[in-house]
mmCIF file of C-alpha atoms and ligand atoms in Angstrom:
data_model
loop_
_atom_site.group_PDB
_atom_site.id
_atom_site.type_symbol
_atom_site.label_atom_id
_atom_site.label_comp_id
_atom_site.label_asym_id
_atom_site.label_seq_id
_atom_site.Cartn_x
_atom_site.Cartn_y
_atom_site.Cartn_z
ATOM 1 C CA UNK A 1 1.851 -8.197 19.883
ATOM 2 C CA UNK A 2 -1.654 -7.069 18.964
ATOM 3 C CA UNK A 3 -3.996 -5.981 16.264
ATOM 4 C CA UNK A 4 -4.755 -2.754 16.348
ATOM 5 C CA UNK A 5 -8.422 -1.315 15.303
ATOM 6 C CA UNK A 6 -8.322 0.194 11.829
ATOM 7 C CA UNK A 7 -9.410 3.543 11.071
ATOM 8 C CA UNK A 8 -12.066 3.754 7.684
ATOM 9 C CA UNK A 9 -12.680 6.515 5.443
ATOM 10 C CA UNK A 10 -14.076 9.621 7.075
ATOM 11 C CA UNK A 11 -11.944 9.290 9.919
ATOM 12 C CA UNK A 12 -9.847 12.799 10.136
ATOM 13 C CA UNK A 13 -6.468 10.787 11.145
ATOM 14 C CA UNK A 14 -6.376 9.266 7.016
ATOM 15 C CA UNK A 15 -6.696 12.755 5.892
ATOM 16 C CA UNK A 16 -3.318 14.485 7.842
ATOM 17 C CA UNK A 17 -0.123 14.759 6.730
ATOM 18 C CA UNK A 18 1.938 12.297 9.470
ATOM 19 C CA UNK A 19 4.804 13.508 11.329
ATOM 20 C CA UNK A 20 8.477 12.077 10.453
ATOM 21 C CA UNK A 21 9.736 9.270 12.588
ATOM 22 C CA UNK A 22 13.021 11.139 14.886
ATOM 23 C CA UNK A 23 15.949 8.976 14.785
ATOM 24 C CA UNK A 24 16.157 8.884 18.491
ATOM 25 C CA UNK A 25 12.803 6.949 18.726
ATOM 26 C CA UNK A 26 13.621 4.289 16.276
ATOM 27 C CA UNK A 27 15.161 1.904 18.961
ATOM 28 C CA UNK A 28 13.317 2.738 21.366
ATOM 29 C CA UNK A 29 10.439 -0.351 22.808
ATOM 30 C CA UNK A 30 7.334 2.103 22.061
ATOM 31 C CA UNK A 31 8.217 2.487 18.415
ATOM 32 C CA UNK A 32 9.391 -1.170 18.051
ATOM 33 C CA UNK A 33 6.326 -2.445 19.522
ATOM 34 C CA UNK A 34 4.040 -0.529 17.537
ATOM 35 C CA UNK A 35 5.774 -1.816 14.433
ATOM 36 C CA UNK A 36 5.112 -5.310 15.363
ATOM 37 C CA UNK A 37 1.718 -4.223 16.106
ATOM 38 C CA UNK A 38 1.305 -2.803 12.622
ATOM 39 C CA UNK A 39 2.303 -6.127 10.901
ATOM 40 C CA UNK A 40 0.099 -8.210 13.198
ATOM 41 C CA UNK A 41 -2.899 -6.103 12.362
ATOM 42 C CA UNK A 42 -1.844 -5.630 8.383
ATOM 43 C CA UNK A 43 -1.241 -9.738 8.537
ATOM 44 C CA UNK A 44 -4.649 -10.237 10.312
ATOM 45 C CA UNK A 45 -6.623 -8.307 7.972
ATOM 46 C CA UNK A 46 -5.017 -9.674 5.016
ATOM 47 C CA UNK A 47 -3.522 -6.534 3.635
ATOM 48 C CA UNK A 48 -0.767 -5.957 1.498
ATOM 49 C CA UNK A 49 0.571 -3.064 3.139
ATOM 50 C CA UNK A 50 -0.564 -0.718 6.214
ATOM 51 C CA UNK A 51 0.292 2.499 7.261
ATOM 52 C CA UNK A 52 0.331 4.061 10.824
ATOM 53 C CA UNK A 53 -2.652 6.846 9.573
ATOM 54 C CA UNK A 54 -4.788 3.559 9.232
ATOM 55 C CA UNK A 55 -4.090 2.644 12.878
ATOM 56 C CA UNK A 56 -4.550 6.137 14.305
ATOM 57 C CA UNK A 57 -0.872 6.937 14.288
ATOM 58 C CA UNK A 58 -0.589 10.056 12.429
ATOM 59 C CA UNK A 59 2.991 8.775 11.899
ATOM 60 C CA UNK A 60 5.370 7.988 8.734
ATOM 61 C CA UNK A 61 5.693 4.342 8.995
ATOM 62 C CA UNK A 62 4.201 1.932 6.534
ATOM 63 C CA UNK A 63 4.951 -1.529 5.755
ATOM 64 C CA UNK A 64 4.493 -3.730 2.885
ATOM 65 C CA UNK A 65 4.418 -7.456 2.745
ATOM 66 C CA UNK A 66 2.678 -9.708 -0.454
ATOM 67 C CA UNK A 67 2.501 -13.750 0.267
ATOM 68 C CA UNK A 68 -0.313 -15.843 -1.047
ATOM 69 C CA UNK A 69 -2.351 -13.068 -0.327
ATOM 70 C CA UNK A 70 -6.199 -14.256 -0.375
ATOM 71 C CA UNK A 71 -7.566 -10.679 -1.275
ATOM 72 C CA UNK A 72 -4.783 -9.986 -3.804
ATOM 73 C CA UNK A 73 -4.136 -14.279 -5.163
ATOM 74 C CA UNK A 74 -2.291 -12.646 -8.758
ATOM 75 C CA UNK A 75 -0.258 -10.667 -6.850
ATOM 76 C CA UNK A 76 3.823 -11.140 -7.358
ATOM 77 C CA UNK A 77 5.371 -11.619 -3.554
ATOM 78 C CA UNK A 78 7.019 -8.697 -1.983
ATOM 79 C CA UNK A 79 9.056 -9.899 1.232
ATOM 80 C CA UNK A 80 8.313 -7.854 4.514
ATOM 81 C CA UNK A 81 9.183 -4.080 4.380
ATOM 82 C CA UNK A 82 9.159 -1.895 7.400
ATOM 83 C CA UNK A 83 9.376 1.652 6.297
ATOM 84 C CA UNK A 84 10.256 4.935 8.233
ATOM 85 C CA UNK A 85 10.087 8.501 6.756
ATOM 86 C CA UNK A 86 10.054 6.564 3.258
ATOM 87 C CA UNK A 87 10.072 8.795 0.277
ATOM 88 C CA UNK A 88 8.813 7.226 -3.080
ATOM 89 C CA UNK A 89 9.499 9.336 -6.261
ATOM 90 C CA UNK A 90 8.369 8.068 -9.813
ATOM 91 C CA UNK A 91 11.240 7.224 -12.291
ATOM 92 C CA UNK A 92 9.268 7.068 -15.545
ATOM 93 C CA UNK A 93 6.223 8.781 -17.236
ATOM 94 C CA UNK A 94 4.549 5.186 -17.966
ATOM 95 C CA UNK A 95 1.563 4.297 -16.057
ATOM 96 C CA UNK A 96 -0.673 1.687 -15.264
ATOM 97 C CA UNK A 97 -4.246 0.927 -14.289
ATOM 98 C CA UNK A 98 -4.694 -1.178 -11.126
ATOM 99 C CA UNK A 99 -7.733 -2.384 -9.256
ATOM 100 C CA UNK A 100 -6.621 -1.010 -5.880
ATOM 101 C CA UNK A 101 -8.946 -1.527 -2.301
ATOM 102 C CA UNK A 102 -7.442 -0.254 1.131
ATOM 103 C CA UNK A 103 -8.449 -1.680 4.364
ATOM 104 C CA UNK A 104 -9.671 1.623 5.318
ATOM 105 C CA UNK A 105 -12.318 1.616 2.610
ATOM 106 C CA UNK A 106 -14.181 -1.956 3.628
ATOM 107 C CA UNK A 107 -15.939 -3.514 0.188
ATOM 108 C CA UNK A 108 -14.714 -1.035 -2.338
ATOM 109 C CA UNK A 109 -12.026 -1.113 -5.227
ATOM 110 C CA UNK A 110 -11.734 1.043 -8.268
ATOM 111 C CA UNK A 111 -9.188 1.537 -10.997
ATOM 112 C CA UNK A 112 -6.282 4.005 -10.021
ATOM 113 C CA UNK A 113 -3.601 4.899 -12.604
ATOM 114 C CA UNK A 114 -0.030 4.213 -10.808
ATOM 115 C CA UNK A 115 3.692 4.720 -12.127
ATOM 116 C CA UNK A 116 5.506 1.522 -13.377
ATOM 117 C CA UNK A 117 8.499 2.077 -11.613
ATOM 118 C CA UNK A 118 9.768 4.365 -8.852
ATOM 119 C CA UNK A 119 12.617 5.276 -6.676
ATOM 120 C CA UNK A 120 12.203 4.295 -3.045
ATOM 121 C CA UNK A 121 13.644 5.410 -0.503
ATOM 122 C CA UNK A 122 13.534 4.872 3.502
ATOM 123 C CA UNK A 123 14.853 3.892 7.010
ATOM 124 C CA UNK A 124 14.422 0.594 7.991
ATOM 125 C CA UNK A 125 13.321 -0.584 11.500
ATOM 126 C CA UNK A 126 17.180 -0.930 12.563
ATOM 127 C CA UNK A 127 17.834 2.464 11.692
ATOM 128 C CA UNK A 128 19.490 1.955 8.340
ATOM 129 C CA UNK A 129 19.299 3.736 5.076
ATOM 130 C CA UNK A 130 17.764 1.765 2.242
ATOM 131 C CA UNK A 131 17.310 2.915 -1.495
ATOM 132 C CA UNK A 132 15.805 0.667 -4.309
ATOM 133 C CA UNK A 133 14.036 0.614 -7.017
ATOM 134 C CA UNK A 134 10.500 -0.769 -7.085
ATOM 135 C CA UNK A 135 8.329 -1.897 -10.491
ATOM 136 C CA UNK A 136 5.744 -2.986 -11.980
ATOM 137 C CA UNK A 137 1.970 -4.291 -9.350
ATOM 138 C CA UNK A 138 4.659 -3.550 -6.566
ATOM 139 C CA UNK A 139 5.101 -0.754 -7.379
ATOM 140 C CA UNK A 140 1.936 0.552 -7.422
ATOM 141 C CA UNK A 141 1.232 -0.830 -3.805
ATOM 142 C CA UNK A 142 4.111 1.029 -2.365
ATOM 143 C CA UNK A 143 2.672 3.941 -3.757
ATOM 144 C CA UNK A 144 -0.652 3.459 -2.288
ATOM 145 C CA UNK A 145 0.919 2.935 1.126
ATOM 146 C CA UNK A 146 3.182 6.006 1.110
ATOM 147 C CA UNK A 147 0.193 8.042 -0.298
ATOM 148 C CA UNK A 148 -1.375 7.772 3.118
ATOM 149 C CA UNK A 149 1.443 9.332 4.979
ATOM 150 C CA UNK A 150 0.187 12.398 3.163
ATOM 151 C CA UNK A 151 -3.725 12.135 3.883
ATOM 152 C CA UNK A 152 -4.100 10.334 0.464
ATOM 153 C CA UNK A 153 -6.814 7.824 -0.008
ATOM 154 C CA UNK A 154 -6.788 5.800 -3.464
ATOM 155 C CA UNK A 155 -10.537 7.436 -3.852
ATOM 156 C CA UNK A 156 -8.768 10.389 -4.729
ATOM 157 C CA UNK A 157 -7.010 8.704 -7.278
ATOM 158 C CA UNK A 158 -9.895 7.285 -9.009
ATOM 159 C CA UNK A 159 -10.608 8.678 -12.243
ATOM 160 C CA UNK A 160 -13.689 7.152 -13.228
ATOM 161 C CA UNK A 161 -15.930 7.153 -10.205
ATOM 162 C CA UNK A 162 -18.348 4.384 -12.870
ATOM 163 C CA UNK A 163 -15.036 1.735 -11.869
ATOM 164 C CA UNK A 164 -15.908 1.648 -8.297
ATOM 165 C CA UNK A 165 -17.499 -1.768 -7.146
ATOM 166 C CA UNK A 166 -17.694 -3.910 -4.379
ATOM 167 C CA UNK A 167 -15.911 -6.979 -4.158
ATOM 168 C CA UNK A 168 -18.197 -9.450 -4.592
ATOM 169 C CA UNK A 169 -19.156 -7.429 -8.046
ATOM 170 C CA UNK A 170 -15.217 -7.264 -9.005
ATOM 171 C CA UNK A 171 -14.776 -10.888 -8.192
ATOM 172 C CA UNK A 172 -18.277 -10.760 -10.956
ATOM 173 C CA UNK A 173 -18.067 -9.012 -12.991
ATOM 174 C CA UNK A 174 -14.361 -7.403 -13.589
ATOM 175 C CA UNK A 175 -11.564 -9.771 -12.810
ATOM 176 C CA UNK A 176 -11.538 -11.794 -15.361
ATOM 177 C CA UNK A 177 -10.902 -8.903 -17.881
ATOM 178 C CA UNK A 178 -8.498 -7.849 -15.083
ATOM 179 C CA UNK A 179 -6.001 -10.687 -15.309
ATOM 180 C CA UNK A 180 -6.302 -10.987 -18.348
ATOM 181 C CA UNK A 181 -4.622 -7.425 -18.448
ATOM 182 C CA UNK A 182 -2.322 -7.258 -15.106
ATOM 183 C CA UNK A 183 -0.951 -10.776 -15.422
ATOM 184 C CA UNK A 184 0.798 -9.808 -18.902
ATOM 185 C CA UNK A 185 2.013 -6.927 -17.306
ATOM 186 C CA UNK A 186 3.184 -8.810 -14.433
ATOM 187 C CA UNK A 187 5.668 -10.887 -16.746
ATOM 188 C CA UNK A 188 6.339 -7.764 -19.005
ATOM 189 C CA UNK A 189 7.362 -5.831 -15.881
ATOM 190 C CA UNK A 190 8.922 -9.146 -13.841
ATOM 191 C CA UNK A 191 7.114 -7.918 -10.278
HETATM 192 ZN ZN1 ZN B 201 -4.788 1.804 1.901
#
């Protein structure tokens, strides 16, 4: 396995639309390989989800994996999912505002208004069908990650461009009044 080197905003690879995954290519070594490569890199940068774009892949494979994550510490855990040709469709009008950062935008988050719940839908890395039903934070980071299959970058998604700060000034000046929003909505929402 090994990290891959991550592509940041301004590269042209985060702004095309990947190509589907063919079903003959699933099992084969390449594909597998990369995959572990993509959770190696996602794990060593500390991200709680990847996508191929972000490695130079223009291909539609993301995965998503939340565990005492040090850039994200409020976040509810969401086990390891590998995702191939996933398809994520909202299942409500209710939204929510979350703080979001990628790992292609180094030092930046901003607020980015995401559906509470949504119907997912995908192939898993052995080639079978999953559908389920994601809420609430988590389901605003699968809908970050799947966003980049299509040359979406949360920037786009930022309302307010006056939200955007850096880290250190979010860990400053904006948490606080963050939790003390998401964490409610966290237990409302149960994920
Ligand atoms: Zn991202």
């Amino acid at each position: 396995m090994s990290v891959l080197p991550i592509a940041h905003v301004g590269n042209p690879v985060l702004r095309q639309r990947a190509e589907e995954v063919d079903d003959d290519a699933i099992h084969s070594s390449a594909l597998q390989t990369f995959i572990d490569d993509l959770v190696e890199t996602m794990h060593h940068a500390n991200g709680a989800g990847i996508a191929a774009p972000q490695v130079g892949r223009s291909l539609r494979i993301c995965v998503v994996e939340v565990r005492n994550n040090p850039r994200y510490p409020y976040f509810p855990s969401v086990p390891l999912t590998v995702m191939l040709n996933p398809v994520i469709t909202p299942s409500t009008t209710d939204t929510f505002e979350n703080y979001e950062g990628c790992l292609s935008v180094p030092n930046l988050r901003g607020v980015v208004e995401r559906f509470t719940r949504a119907h997912l839908s995908y192939v898993d890395r052995s080639g079978e069908r999953i559908a389920r039903e994601v809420v609430g934070l988590t389901a605003g980071v699968f809908q970050h990650e799947l966003d980049h299959l299509d040359g979406v970058l949360f920037l786009d998604r930022v309302k307010d461009p006056r939200t955007l700060t850096t880290l250190a000034d979010f860990e400053a000046f904006h948490k606080q009044a963050f939790l003390e929003r998401i964490v409610p909505f966290i237990e409302k929402m149960g994920s």
